[in-house]
Amino acid sequence: MATRDVVGDVTIAAVETPPNEEELGLGLSPSKAALKRARTHRGLKIGFGILLVMAVFAIFAPWLAPYDPYLQNLPMRMLPPVWMEGGSWEYLLGTDHLGRDYLSRLIHGARISMFIGIGAASIGAIIGVTLGLIAGYYGGWIDQGVNFLVTCQLAVPSLLLIMALVFVIGQSVTVVIFVIGATHWVFYLLVVRSATLRLRELDFVAAAQAMGCSKFKIAVREVLPNLSNQIMVIFTLEVAVAILSEATLSFLGLGIPSPLPSWGLMIAEGKAAMFFQPWLVILPGLALFVLVIAINLLGDGVRDVTVTHRRN
Amino acid sequence: MSPLPIGEIDMSTAPILDIQGLSVEIPTDAGTLKAVRGISLSLNRGETLGIVGESGSGKSMTALALMNLLTPSARRTADCINFDGKDLTHVSEKELASKVRGQRISMIFQEPMTSLNPVYSIGRQLTETMTLHRPVSRAEAEKRAIYLLEKVGLPDPASRLKQYPHELSGGQRQRIMIAMALMNEPELLIADEPTTALDVTIQAQILYLLQDLQKELGMSMILITHDLGVVSRSADKIAVMYAGDIVETGTAVEVLTNPQHPYTRGLMECVPGYRGDEAHRLGSIPGIVPSMTGTITGCAFASRCPRAVDACKTDIPPTKQLGPGRTYVCHDPESTRDQSAREQQSHVNRAPFDPGKAKGESVLTVDNATYTFLVRRGMFGKRKPLKALGNVSLDIRKGEVLALVGESGCGKTTLSRIIMGLKQPDSGSVRLGEHEISTLPAGQRARMIQPIFQDPYSSLNPRKTIGDIIGRPLVVNRIGSSKEQLAKVHNIMEHVGLPRRVFNSYPDQLSGGQRQRAAIGRALIMDPEIVICDEPTSALDVSVQSQILNLLLDLRDELDLTYLFVTHDLSVVQHMADRVAVMYLGEIVECGDRRQVLSHPKHPYTRALLDSALSISPELKVPAPRLAGDFPNPINRPSGCSFHPRCPIAEQQCKEQVPQAEIIDTTFVKCWKAETSQHQVKHQ
């Protein structure tokens, strides 16, 4: 190529160096730069670590749990955890109202709760994001149709809908995940739709049209990546909501069939004795809290790592 | 400035405002931002001080610091801020709010669309400023409001009081902001970029109004702007700011006819049309404003200065006094005294270009295109037609730069989208060579026509890297292997002057100029024939604008491009274009050779546009606006010639009959009075 004779324009390149080139990972490919930032991101590491530990417990529950979570030992019922008065080293976290080992149930419960939380939130995300993107991007009668769907969803009490669905389809973990997911997509939709309405007016969408992208490609490749932050935030919230609505369902006898351990069910079962044996609620509640925090940390971390902002 | 013995101070000649050693520091995550670095200013009664500088130079911060309206985290220090003999640094916030701000010092902000509260009526917002701190009745305040609304040129002022901001146009809102600022007869008015968000004809109206009101009320004014043309017409004195420092002061005539600081010179060289009508390469200031955090050793401008010597980088430059109030802060090295002049000279010689080079066949023809939006109010409201384009015909010839000029809302953008094939005209056709553009497959169309948009902050996807963005057209249209695509991206980045190292950066990490270069790179990567530039520089600073304009012209010569250049800035048109098409309310009212149109405009609207364009001429004032009123709402199109309500020479015929297109000396014109108006020009 001919060397261009524009002294000023070439110098600009040399002068316009963002101040902390190293930190911003300039020059590295995006994935390498993201990895590099990920290694120094404390929140991401903590969140990822906690989730990893929980996942290991969930996967290897049969080997890690000290007892069979279904084994009832009525004489030892309602034992407090080891650090409280009356606790024993045999049952580290005590026992429930049927004398089942609470630690084993928590470990096994991690399996079902994480499965339900993440599964249901993902299904909700798929439904809500797809509809929101379509409604926001195409607009017109499609948008009105989707809005009508939202109105319907909000108008029908979701508990009633879930009850009806579970009665018709039957009761199992898979059904619970699908039913919770199918009733928790409105948040995704509202946020994605309004963000898409804003984004589609921006010039980079017009630029993509001008280079010959199809509408589908623009929606998925140009608009969707810009929504990841919002989706991530709602996802972390919906995981907790899904786990708790499973608890509600279980409490009503519509969720996980009873002997199966899940954190939501454990909270529901412990509610009766909450005043005198508060650990029955606090322990699964704490587990849930830590799970949600970890997902939040992970989500925030992924966001920080994948997008770089000029910070000065 | 020059210290007078105490006894001789006379109240009428004492400066109304005297700032000494004002600094503003803002703590941020990346360190302390020194936005203003110990500046001193003074302003006499009845004078206008223009503060000029690029974005980030600290000019708005100075104004806010003066009013003590900085963000709470900011630290303001000053030796003194004497306003009418009282040091504002010792005045309590409470007293400042009740006695000074909005009473004796008023401010007008840049964005009229957001500086009025949408839920209160105009009347309430106007009277509130008065009744809040003064013992006046509401009726009295309303009387004053009506008086002022009439003064600022709003028709039917009494009924305006009941209106809400959304019922008014941008120009009307800015008039209301001015009226509001004048409610309490302030002694000092600070106008922070009062016309930047407005169209040129409205800008001229507002500046004329300010000039008029100032004279009448004897106010002092601080006018903050980046536009040297505006400041040259309105200001008595000028202070040029750079990186938080004032680098040059003096009267407008002194500073602009004989600039001393290399930055002031550089800025002026960047303004299209400053060196006269004939096309030449624009000057440019390389680099960007340095980071404002940390301390700057030596001269802040040294890294960008064509005259910098070693001492500039290490020693703090001295303030040189040329006369009373005429200073500049520069080492002014002897050895490079002639440098900047020579530099500019070589620029002119280096890349001359011939604007008349393009005389080819037409590559794109728009034939009688119309486009109508259907605007609906509410879900079940009736759809109202909004005619965005009416019978537009246009042809773009190979290798030329065709400028499309008009104010916002005139249909420029709709037309450019139709030309790009992104919108289908309701009737008429757009032909690209032999093909009707709507029948072309998207990929083929994309290889022939590409756009560059106005705002490089929204035209690049923030989630993609620069390399991805530039190479995306190749990926979408499956052109070449991934290796070839990569080579092409690097190649084009070199062409548009982007360093290789930004390949993996995200748009956020780039400056405005670099982003616009990336957008240009993306447009050019498929070797299109026609590039549609939609106000490509109006979001950029002048020094960056000149770089981008130079680049676009270089690329045209190198790659044999044809440009459709959509803009509202006539000085850019003068610099860039071969032919000009002027649009008003969805119609092309005049179209022809640039020299012909700009030197002998035939349509009264073109003439008004030309009058409103403010070139740098400190001897001149803002001319009295030729155009009455505002840009009409396209939903309620005027009858006959749509320009007649604003036209200074309209007659009965213009109100009743739509003018026919005619050709007068090779210029296409749509006006009943075109012939006569041309005679008028000749007689003037």
Short mmCIF file of C-alpha atoms in Angstrom, two decimals, chain A residues 1-21 23-31 33-34 37 140-141 144 147 199-214 217-218 220-230 302-312, chain B residues 29-30 281 284 286-288 291 293 303-304 343 347 350 376 379 417 420 422 442-443 445-447 449-451 453-455 458-465 468-469 472-473 475-478 490-492 494-499 501-502 504-506 508-514 517 522 526 547-548 550-551 554-555 558:
data_model
loop_
_atom_site.label_atom_id
_atom_site.label_comp_id
_atom_site.label_asym_id
_atom_site.label_seq_id
_atom_site.Cartn_x
_atom_site.Cartn_y
_atom_site.Cartn_z
CA MET A 1 0.00 0.00 0.00
CA ALA A 2 1.08 3.50 -0.72
CA THR A 3 2.42 5.19 2.34
CA ARG A 4 0.16 8.05 3.09
CA ASP A 5 1.43 11.49 3.38
CA VAL A 6 -0.54 12.65 6.33
CA VAL A 7 1.92 13.37 9.06
CA GLY A 8 -0.68 14.61 11.50
CA ASP A 9 -2.92 11.65 11.09
CA VAL A 10 -0.19 9.15 11.74
CA THR A 11 1.09 10.87 14.83
CA ILE A 12 -2.34 10.78 16.33
CA ALA A 13 -2.11 7.05 16.53
CA ALA A 14 1.05 7.24 18.56
CA VAL A 15 -0.27 9.84 20.93
CA GLU A 16 -3.72 8.41 21.54
CA THR A 17 -2.56 5.62 23.79
CA PRO A 18 -5.02 4.89 26.55
CA PRO A 19 -3.07 5.36 29.74
CA ASN A 20 -3.02 1.85 31.14
CA GLU A 21 -2.51 -0.28 28.12
CA GLU A 23 -4.66 -3.36 32.27
CA LEU A 24 -7.01 -2.92 29.36
CA GLY A 25 -5.37 -5.81 27.56
CA LEU A 26 -4.96 -3.85 24.36
CA GLY A 27 -3.59 -5.87 21.55
CA LEU A 28 -4.58 -9.22 23.03
CA SER A 29 -7.42 -11.05 21.37
CA PRO A 30 -10.71 -10.58 23.22
CA SER A 31 -10.87 -14.09 24.62
CA ALA A 33 -7.79 -10.56 27.30
CA ALA A 34 -10.94 -11.76 29.05
CA ARG A 37 -8.76 -10.17 33.39
CA GLY A 140 -45.90 -3.78 14.98
CA TRP A 141 -48.54 -6.47 15.39
CA GLN A 144 -48.83 -6.25 20.26
CA ASN A 147 -47.71 -7.80 24.88
CA LEU A 199 -30.92 -0.49 20.52
CA ARG A 200 -32.66 -1.03 17.20
CA GLU A 201 -32.70 2.72 16.62
CA LEU A 202 -28.93 3.00 16.99
CA ASP A 203 -26.79 3.45 13.94
CA PHE A 204 -24.88 0.22 14.26
CA VAL A 205 -28.10 -1.61 13.45
CA ALA A 206 -28.55 0.53 10.34
CA ALA A 207 -24.91 -0.14 9.47
CA ALA A 208 -25.54 -3.87 9.76
CA GLN A 209 -28.57 -3.53 7.49
CA ALA A 210 -26.50 -1.61 4.99
CA MET A 211 -23.88 -4.37 4.90
CA GLY A 212 -26.55 -6.86 4.01
CA CYS A 213 -27.32 -8.62 7.31
CA SER A 214 -30.69 -10.31 7.59
CA LYS A 217 -28.72 -11.99 12.10
CA ILE A 218 -28.99 -8.43 13.33
CA VAL A 220 -28.99 -12.29 17.29
CA ARG A 221 -25.51 -11.07 16.42
CA GLU A 222 -25.76 -7.32 16.92
CA VAL A 223 -28.54 -6.66 19.40
CA LEU A 224 -28.44 -9.73 21.65
CA PRO A 225 -24.80 -9.34 22.79
CA ASN A 226 -25.67 -5.90 24.08
CA LEU A 227 -28.37 -7.35 26.30
CA SER A 228 -26.17 -9.82 28.14
CA ASN A 229 -25.73 -7.60 31.20
CA GLN A 230 -29.42 -7.15 31.76
CA VAL A 302 -18.40 -12.31 33.68
CA ARG A 303 -19.76 -8.92 32.78
CA ASP A 304 -16.67 -7.09 34.00
CA VAL A 305 -14.41 -9.48 32.21
CA THR A 306 -16.14 -9.59 28.86
CA VAL A 307 -16.62 -5.88 28.46
CA THR A 308 -13.90 -3.34 28.84
CA HIS A 309 -14.68 0.22 29.56
CA ARG A 310 -12.45 3.15 29.39
CA ARG A 311 -12.26 3.94 33.04
CA ASN A 312 -10.77 7.43 32.91
CA ASP B 29 -10.92 6.30 40.42
CA ALA B 30 -8.03 6.96 38.09
CA ARG B 281 -6.16 20.87 2.70
CA SER B 284 -4.95 19.70 11.74
CA PRO B 286 -2.37 15.92 15.77
CA GLY B 287 -3.20 13.93 18.89
CA ILE B 288 -5.81 14.61 21.54
CA SER B 291 -5.07 13.13 30.22
CA THR B 293 -5.13 13.50 35.74
CA SER B 303 2.96 16.95 22.54
CA ARG B 304 0.72 18.31 19.80
CA GLU B 343 4.01 23.86 7.97
CA HIS B 347 0.11 21.30 3.79
CA ARG B 350 1.23 18.69 -0.48
CA ARG B 376 -50.30 7.38 15.05
CA MET B 379 -53.05 2.77 20.30
CA ARG B 417 -31.83 5.66 3.93
CA MET B 420 -29.01 3.02 0.78
CA LEU B 422 -32.91 0.46 3.67
CA ALA B 442 -28.68 -7.13 -0.06
CA GLY B 443 -25.14 -8.37 -0.50
CA ARG B 445 -26.18 -3.58 -2.82
CA ALA B 446 -23.84 -3.55 0.16
CA ARG B 447 -20.84 -3.85 -2.14
CA ILE B 449 -23.21 1.59 -1.33
CA GLN B 450 -22.00 1.97 2.22
CA PRO B 451 -22.88 4.49 4.93
CA PHE B 453 -23.03 7.79 10.27
CA GLN B 454 -23.02 10.93 12.33
CA ASP B 455 -22.39 9.61 15.77
CA SER B 458 -23.76 4.74 18.31
CA SER B 459 -22.64 3.45 14.94
CA LEU B 460 -20.19 0.93 16.36
CA ASN B 461 -21.52 -2.04 18.32
CA PRO B 462 -20.09 -1.59 21.82
CA ARG B 463 -19.84 -5.35 22.29
CA LYS B 464 -17.56 -6.03 19.33
CA THR B 465 -13.89 -5.36 18.88
CA ASP B 468 -14.58 -7.52 14.22
CA ILE B 469 -16.52 -4.40 13.39
CA ARG B 472 -17.92 -7.77 9.64
CA PRO B 473 -19.13 -6.85 6.12
CA VAL B 475 -17.91 -12.09 7.10
CA VAL B 476 -21.58 -11.37 6.47
CA ASN B 477 -21.14 -11.51 2.71
CA ARG B 478 -18.63 -14.39 2.81
CA HIS B 490 -5.28 -4.64 8.63
CA ASN B 491 -4.88 -3.06 5.25
CA ILE B 492 -7.93 -0.85 5.62
CA GLU B 494 -3.70 1.41 7.83
CA HIS B 495 -5.58 3.31 5.13
CA VAL B 496 -7.82 5.11 7.59
CA GLY B 497 -4.99 5.77 10.02
CA LEU B 498 -5.86 3.40 12.83
CA PRO B 499 -2.94 1.83 14.67
CA ARG B 501 -2.93 -2.13 18.31
CA VAL B 502 -6.59 -1.07 18.45
CA ASN B 504 -8.72 -5.92 19.64
CA SER B 505 -9.99 -2.83 21.44
CA TYR B 506 -13.63 -2.13 22.06
CA ASP B 508 -15.29 2.51 24.34
CA GLN B 509 -11.54 2.56 24.45
CA LEU B 510 -11.17 4.77 21.41
CA SER B 511 -11.44 8.51 21.01
CA GLY B 512 -14.22 10.00 18.89
CA GLY B 513 -11.89 10.53 15.96
CA GLN B 514 -10.58 6.99 16.09
CA ARG B 517 -12.00 6.21 11.43
CA ARG B 522 -15.99 -0.59 7.86
CA MET B 526 -15.95 -3.90 0.52
CA GLN B 547 -8.59 15.27 10.26
CA ILE B 548 -11.66 13.28 9.20
CA ASN B 550 -8.91 15.44 5.08
CA LEU B 551 -9.01 11.68 5.36
CA ASP B 554 -7.62 11.55 0.52
CA LEU B 555 -9.56 8.31 0.36
CA GLU B 558 -7.01 6.97 -3.64
#
